[in-house]
PDB file of C-alpha atoms in Angstrom:
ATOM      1  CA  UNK W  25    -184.135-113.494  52.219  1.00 90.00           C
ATOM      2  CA  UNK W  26    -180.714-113.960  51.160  1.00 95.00           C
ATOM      3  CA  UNK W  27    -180.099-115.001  47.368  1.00 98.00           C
ATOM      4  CA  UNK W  28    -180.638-118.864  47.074  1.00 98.00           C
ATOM      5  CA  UNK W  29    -177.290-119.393  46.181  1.00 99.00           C
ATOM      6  CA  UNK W  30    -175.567-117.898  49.077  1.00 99.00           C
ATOM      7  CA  UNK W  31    -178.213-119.625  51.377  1.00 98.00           C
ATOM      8  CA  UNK W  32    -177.490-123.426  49.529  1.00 99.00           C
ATOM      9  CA  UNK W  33    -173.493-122.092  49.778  1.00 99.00           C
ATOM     10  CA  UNK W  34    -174.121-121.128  54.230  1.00 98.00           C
ATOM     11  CA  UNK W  35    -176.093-124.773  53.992  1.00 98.00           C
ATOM     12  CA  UNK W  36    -173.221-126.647  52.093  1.00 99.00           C
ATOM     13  CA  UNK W  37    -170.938-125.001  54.708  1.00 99.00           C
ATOM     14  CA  UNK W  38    -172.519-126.747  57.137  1.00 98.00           C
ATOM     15  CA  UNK W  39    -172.927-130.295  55.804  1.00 98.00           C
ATOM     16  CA  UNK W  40    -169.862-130.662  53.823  1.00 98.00           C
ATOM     17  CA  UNK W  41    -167.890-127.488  54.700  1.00 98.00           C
ATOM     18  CA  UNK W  42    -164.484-129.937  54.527  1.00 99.00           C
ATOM     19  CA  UNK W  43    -165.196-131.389  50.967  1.00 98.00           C
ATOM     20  CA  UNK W  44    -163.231-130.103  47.898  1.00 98.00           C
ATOM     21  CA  UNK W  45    -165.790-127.577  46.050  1.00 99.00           C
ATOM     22  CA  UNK W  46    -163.144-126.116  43.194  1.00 99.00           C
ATOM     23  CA  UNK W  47    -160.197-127.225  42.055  1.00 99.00           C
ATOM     24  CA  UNK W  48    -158.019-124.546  40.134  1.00 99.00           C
ATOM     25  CA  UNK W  49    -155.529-125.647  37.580  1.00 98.00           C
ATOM     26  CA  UNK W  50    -153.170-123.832  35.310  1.00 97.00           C
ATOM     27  CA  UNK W  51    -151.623-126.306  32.562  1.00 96.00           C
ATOM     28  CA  UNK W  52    -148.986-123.796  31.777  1.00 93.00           C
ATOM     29  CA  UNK W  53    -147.590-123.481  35.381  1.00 94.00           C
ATOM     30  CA  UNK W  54    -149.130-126.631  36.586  1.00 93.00           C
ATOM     31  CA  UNK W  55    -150.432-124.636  39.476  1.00 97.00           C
ATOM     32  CA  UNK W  56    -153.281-126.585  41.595  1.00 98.00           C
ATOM     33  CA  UNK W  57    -155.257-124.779  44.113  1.00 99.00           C
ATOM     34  CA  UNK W  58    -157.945-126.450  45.639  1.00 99.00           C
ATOM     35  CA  UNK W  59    -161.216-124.604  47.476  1.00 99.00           C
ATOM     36  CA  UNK W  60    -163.012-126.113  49.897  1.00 99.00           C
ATOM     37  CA  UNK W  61    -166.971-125.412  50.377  1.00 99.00           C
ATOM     38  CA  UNK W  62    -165.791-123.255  53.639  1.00 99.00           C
ATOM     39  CA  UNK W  63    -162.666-122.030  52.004  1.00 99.00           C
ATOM     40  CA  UNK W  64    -164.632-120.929  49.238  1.00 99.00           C
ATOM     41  CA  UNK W  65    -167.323-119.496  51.724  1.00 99.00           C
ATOM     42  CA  UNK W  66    -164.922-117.692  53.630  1.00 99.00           C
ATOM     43  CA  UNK W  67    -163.422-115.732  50.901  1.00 99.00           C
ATOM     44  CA  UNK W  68    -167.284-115.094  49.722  1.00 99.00           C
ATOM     45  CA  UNK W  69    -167.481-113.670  53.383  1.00 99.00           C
ATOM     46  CA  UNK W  70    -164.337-111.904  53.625  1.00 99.00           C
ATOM     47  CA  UNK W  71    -165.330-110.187  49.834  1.00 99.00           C
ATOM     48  CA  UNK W  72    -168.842-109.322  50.596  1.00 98.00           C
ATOM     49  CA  UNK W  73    -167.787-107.439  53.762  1.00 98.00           C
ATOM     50  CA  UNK W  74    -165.298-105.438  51.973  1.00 98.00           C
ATOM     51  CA  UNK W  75    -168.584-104.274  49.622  1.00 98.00           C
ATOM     52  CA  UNK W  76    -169.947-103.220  52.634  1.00 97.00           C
ATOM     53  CA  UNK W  77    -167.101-101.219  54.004  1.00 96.00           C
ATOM     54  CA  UNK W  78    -166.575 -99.505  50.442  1.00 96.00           C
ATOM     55  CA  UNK W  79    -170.367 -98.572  51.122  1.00 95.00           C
ATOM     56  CA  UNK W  80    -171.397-100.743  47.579  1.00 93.00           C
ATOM     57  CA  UNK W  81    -173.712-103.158  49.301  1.00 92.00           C
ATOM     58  CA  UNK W  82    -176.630-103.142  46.978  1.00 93.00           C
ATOM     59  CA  UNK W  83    -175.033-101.368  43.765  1.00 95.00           C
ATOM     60  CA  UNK W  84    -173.409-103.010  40.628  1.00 96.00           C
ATOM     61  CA  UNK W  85    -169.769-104.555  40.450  1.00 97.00           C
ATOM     62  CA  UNK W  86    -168.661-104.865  37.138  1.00 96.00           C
ATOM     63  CA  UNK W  87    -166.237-107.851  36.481  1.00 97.00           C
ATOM     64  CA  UNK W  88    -163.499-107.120  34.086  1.00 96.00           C
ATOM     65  CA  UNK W  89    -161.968-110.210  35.492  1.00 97.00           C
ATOM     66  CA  UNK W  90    -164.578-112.359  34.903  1.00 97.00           C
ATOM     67  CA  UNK W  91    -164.006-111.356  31.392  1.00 97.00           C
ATOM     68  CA  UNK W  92    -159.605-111.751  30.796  1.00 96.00           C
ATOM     69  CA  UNK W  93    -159.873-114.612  33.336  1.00 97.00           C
ATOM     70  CA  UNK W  94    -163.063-116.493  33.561  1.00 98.00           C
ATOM     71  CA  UNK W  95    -161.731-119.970  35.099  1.00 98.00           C
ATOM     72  CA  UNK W  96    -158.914-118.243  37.785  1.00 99.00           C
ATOM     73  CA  UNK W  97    -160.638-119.320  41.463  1.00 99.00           C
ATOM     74  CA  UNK W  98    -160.195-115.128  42.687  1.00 98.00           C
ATOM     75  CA  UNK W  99    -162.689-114.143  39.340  1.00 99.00           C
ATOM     76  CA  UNK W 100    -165.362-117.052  40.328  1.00 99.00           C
ATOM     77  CA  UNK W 101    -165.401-115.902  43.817  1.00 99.00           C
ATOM     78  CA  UNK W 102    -166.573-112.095  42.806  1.00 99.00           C
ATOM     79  CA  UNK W 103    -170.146-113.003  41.641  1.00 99.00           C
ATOM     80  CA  UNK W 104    -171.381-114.899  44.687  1.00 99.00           C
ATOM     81  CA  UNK W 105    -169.969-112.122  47.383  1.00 99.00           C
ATOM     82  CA  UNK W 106    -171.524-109.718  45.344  1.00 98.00           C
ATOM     83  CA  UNK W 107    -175.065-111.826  45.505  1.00 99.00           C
ATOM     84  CA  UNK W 108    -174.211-111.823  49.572  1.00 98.00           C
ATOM     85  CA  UNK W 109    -173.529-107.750  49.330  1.00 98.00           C
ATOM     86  CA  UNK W 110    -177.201-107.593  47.243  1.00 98.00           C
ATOM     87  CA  UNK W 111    -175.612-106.688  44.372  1.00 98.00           C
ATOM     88  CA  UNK W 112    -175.945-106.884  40.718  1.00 98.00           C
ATOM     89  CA  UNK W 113    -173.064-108.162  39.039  1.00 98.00           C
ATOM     90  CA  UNK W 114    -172.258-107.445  35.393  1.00 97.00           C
ATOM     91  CA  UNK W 115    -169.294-108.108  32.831  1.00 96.00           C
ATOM     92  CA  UNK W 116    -170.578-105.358  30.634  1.00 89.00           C
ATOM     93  CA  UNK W 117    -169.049-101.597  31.021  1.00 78.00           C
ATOM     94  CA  UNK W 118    -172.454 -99.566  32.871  1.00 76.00           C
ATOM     95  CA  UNK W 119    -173.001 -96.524  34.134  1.00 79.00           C
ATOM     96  CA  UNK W 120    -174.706 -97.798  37.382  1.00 86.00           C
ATOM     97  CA  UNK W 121    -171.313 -99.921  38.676  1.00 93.00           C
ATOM     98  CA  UNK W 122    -169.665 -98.459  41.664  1.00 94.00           C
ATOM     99  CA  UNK W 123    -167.012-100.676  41.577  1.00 97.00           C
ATOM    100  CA  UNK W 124    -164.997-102.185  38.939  1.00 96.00           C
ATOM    101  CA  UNK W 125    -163.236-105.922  39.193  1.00 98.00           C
ATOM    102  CA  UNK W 126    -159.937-106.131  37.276  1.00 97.00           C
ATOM    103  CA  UNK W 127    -157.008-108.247  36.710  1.00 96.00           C
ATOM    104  CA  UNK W 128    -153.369-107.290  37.750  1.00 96.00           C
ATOM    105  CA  UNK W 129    -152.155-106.565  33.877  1.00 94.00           C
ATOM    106  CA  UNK W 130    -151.421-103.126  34.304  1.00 90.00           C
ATOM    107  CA  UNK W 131    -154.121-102.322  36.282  1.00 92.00           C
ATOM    108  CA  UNK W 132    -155.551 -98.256  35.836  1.00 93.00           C
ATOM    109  CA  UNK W 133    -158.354 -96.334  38.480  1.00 93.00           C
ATOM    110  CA  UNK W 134    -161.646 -96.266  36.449  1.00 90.00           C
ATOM    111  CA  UNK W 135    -162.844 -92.549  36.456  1.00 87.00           C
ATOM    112  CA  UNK W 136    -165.689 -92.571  39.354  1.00 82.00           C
ATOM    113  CA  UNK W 137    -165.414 -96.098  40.138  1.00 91.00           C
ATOM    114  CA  UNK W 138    -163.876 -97.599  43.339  1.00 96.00           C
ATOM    115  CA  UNK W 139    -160.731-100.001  41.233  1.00 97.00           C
ATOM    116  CA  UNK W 140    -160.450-103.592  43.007  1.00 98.00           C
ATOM    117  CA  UNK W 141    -156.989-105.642  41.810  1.00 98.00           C
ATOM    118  CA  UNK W 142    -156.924-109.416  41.901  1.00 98.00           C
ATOM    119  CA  UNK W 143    -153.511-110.839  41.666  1.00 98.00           C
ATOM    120  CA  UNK W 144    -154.442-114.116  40.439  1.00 98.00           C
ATOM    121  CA  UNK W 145    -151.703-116.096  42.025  1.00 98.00           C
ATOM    122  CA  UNK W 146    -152.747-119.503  42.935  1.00 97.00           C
ATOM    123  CA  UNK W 147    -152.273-119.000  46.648  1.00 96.00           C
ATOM    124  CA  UNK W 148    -154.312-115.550  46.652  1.00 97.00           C
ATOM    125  CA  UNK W 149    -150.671-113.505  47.233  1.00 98.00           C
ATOM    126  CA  UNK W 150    -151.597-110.161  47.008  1.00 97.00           C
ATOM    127  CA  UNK W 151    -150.713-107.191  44.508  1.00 97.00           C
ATOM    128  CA  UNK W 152    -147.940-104.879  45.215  1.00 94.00           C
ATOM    129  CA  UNK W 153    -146.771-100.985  44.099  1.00 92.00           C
ATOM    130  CA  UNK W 154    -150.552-100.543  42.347  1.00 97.00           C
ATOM    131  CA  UNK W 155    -150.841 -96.825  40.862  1.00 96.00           C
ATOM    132  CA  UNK W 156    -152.926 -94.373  43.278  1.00 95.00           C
ATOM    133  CA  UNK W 157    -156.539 -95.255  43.131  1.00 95.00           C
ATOM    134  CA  UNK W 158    -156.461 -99.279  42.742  1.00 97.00           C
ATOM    135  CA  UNK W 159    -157.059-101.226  45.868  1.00 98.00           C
ATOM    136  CA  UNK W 160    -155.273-104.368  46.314  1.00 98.00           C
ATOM    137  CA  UNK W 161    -158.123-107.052  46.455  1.00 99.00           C
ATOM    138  CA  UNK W 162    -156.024-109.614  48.724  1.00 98.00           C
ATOM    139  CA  UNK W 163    -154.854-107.643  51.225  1.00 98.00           C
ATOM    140  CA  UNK W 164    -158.270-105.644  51.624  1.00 98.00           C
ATOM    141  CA  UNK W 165    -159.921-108.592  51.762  1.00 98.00           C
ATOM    142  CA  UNK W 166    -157.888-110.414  54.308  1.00 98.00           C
ATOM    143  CA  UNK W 167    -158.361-107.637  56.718  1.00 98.00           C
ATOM    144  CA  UNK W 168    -162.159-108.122  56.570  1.00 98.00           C
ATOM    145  CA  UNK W 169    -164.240-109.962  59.656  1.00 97.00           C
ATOM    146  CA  UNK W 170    -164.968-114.037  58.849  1.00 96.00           C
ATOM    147  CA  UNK W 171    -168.444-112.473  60.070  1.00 96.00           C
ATOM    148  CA  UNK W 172    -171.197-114.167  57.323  1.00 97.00           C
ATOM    149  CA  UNK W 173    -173.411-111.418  56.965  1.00 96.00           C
ATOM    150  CA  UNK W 174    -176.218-111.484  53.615  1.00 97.00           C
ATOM    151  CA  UNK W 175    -178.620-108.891  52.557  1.00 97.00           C
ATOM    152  CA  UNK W 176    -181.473-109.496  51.078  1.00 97.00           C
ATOM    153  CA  UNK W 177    -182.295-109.805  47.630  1.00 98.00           C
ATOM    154  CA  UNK W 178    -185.640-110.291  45.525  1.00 98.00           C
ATOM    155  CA  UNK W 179    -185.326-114.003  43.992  1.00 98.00           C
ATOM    156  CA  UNK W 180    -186.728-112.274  41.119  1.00 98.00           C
ATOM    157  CA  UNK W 181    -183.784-109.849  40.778  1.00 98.00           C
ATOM    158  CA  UNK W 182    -181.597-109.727  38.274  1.00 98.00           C
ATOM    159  CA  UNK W 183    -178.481-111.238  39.818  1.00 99.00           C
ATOM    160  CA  UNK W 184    -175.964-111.234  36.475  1.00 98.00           C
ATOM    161  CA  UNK W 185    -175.750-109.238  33.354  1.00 98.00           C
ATOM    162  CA  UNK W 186    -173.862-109.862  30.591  1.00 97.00           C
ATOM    163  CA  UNK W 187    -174.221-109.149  26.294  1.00 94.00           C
ATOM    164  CA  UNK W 188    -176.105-112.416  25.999  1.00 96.00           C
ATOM    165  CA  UNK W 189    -178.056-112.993  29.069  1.00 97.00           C
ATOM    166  CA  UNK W 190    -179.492-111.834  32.031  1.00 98.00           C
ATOM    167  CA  UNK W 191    -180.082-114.120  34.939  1.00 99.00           C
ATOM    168  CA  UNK W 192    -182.159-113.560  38.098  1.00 99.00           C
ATOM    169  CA  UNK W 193    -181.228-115.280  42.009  1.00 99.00           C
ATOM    170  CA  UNK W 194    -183.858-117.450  41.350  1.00 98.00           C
ATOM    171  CA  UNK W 195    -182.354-118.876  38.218  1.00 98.00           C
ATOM    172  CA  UNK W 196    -178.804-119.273  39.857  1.00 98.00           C
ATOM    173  CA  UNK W 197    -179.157-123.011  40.967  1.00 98.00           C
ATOM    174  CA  UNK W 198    -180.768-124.534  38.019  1.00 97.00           C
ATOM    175  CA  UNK W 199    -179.220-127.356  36.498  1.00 97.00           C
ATOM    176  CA  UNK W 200    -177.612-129.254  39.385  1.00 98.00           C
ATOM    177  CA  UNK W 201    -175.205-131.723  39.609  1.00 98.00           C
ATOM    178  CA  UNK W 202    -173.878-134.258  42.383  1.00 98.00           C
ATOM    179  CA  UNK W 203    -170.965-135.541  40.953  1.00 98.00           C
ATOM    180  CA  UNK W 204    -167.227-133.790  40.337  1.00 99.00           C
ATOM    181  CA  UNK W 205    -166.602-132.927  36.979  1.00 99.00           C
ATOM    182  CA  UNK W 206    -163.810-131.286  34.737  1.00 99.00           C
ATOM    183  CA  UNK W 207    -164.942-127.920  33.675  1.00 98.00           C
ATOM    184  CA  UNK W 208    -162.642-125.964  30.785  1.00 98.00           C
ATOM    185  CA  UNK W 209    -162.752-122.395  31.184  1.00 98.00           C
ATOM    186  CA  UNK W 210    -164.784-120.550  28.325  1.00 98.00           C
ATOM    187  CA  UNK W 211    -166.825-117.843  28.540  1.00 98.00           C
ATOM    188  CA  UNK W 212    -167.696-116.059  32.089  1.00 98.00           C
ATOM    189  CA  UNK W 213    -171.421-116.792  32.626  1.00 99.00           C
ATOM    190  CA  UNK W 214    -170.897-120.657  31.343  1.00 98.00           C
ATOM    191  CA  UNK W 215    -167.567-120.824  33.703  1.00 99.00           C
ATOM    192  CA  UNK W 216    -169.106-119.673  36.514  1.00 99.00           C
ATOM    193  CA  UNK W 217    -172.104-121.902  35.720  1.00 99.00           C
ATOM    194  CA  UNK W 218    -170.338-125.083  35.363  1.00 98.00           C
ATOM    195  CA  UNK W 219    -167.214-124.444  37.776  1.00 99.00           C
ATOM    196  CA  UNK W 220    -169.279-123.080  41.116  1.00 99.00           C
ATOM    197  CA  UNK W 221    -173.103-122.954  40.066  1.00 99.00           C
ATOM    198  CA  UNK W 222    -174.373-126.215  39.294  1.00 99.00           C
ATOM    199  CA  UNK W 223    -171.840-128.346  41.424  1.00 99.00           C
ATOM    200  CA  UNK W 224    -172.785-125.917  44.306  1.00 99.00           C
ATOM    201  CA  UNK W 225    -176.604-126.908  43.723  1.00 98.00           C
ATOM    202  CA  UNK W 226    -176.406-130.560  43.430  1.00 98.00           C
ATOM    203  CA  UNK W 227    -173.452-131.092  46.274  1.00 98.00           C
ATOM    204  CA  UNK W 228    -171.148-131.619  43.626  1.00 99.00           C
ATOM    205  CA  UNK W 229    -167.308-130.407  42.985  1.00 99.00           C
ATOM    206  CA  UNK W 230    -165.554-129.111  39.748  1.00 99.00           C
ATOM    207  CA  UNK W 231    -161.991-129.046  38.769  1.00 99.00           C
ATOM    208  CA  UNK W 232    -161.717-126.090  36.360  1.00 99.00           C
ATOM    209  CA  UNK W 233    -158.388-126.206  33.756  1.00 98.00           C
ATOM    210  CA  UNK W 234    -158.129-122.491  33.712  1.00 98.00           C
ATOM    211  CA  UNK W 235    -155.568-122.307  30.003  1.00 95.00           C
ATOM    212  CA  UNK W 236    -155.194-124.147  27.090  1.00 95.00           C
ATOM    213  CA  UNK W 237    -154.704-128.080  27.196  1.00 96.00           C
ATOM    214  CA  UNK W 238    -155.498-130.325  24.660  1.00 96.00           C
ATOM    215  CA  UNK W 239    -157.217-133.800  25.402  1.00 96.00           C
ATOM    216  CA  UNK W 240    -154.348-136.126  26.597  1.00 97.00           C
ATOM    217  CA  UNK W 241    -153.572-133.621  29.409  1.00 97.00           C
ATOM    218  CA  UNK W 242    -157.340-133.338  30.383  1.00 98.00           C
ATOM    219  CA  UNK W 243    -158.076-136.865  30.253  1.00 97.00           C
ATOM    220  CA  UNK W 244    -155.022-137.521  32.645  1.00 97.00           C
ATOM    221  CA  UNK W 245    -156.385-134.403  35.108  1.00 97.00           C
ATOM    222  CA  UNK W 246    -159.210-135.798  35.078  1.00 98.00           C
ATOM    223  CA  UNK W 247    -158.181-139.427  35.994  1.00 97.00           C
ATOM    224  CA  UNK W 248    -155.929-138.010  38.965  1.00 96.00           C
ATOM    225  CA  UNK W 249    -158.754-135.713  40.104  1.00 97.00           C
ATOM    226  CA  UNK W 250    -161.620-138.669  39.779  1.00 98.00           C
ATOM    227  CA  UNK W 251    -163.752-136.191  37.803  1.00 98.00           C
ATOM    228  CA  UNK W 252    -165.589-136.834  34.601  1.00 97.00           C
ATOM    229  CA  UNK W 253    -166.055-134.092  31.473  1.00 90.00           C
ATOM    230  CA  UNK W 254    -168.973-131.477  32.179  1.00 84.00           C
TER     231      UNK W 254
END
């Protein structure tokens, strides 16, 4: 079966696919994107498929981006497509990764390793003039089917890897929580954990302040956005 995340996330889809499931904010551009559940599912879709065509359904993706970027929407959509694809996904250099995740600061081909850019722009713009051997990840995606295809995974897999932690599919979903709530980027596994994880499990939503801000600025997102400190 399918990991139980991307099966609650094709559920959620259904039931609630026009409710807010991420809101992205940066406080030093006052950016705001916000992600719907099928939004959100679609670019899991779109991502996943793209695995597939690279022929890395089933390997390891490493996320550099989940690493320089933990709270930007693009990095917190990685992990799950990669789940759909049946893949492990780590934040830790390995051996075993056939493709590597990065952001768009001067971006470089990783000897062996297929190179995926994110641009990080709020609206998912993509990447131009990359050096030879780094694949634009908004544009590659975007030409990918809407098709929702999942492989199968063993729930006792290990779905994420990272120098603290390893987590299997059937430890994804624990934790959940049914209300929306104002996540501050920190590290990746906790981000992705309190941003997409545990809101995603409990039919919840997160706003996620992706940059510094001190406490008067996220009390007053948090009173615009209705959401209450994770």
């Amino acid at each position: 079966m399918p990991s139980p995340v991307i099966k609650t996330l094709s559920q959620a889809v259904v039931t609630r696919g026009s409710e807010p499931l991420l809101t992205w904010y940066d406080p030093l551009t006052s950016a705001r994107t916000e992600l719907s559940v099928r939004t959100f599912a679609n670019w899991v879709d779109k991502t996943a498929n793209l695995l597939r065509e690279l022929d890395a359904a089933d390997s390891v993706v490493a996320g550099a981006v989940n690493v320089s970027h933990p709270g930007h929407w693009m990095s917190l959509i990685w992990p799950l497509a990669a789940w759909q694809a049946g893949c492990r996904y780590t934040t830790m250099p390995s051996g075993a990764a056939e493709v590597m995740v990065t952001g768009p600061t001067r971006p470089q081909p990783f000897p062996v390793l297929t190179t995926i850019a994110c641009s990080l722009h709020p609206l998912g713009l993509g990447l131009t003039d990359l050096p030879e051997g780094v694949m634009d990840f908004t544009s590659e995606a975007l030409a990918q089917p809407d098709q929702h295809l999942a492989n199968r995974v063993d729930p006792d897999a290990i779905a994420w890897v990272d120098a603290e932690r390893e987590v299997r599919h059937r430890e994804l979903l624990a934790d959940p929580i049914g209300e929306r709530i104002l996540v501050v980027a920190g590290k990746p596994w906790q981000t992705l954990r309190q941003a997409v994880l545990r809101p995603l499990a409990g039919g919840g939503s997160a706003v996620i302040v992706d940059g510094p801000a001190d406490r008067q600025l996220l009390d007053r997102i948090a009173a615009n956005e209705h959401a209450t400190m994770a």
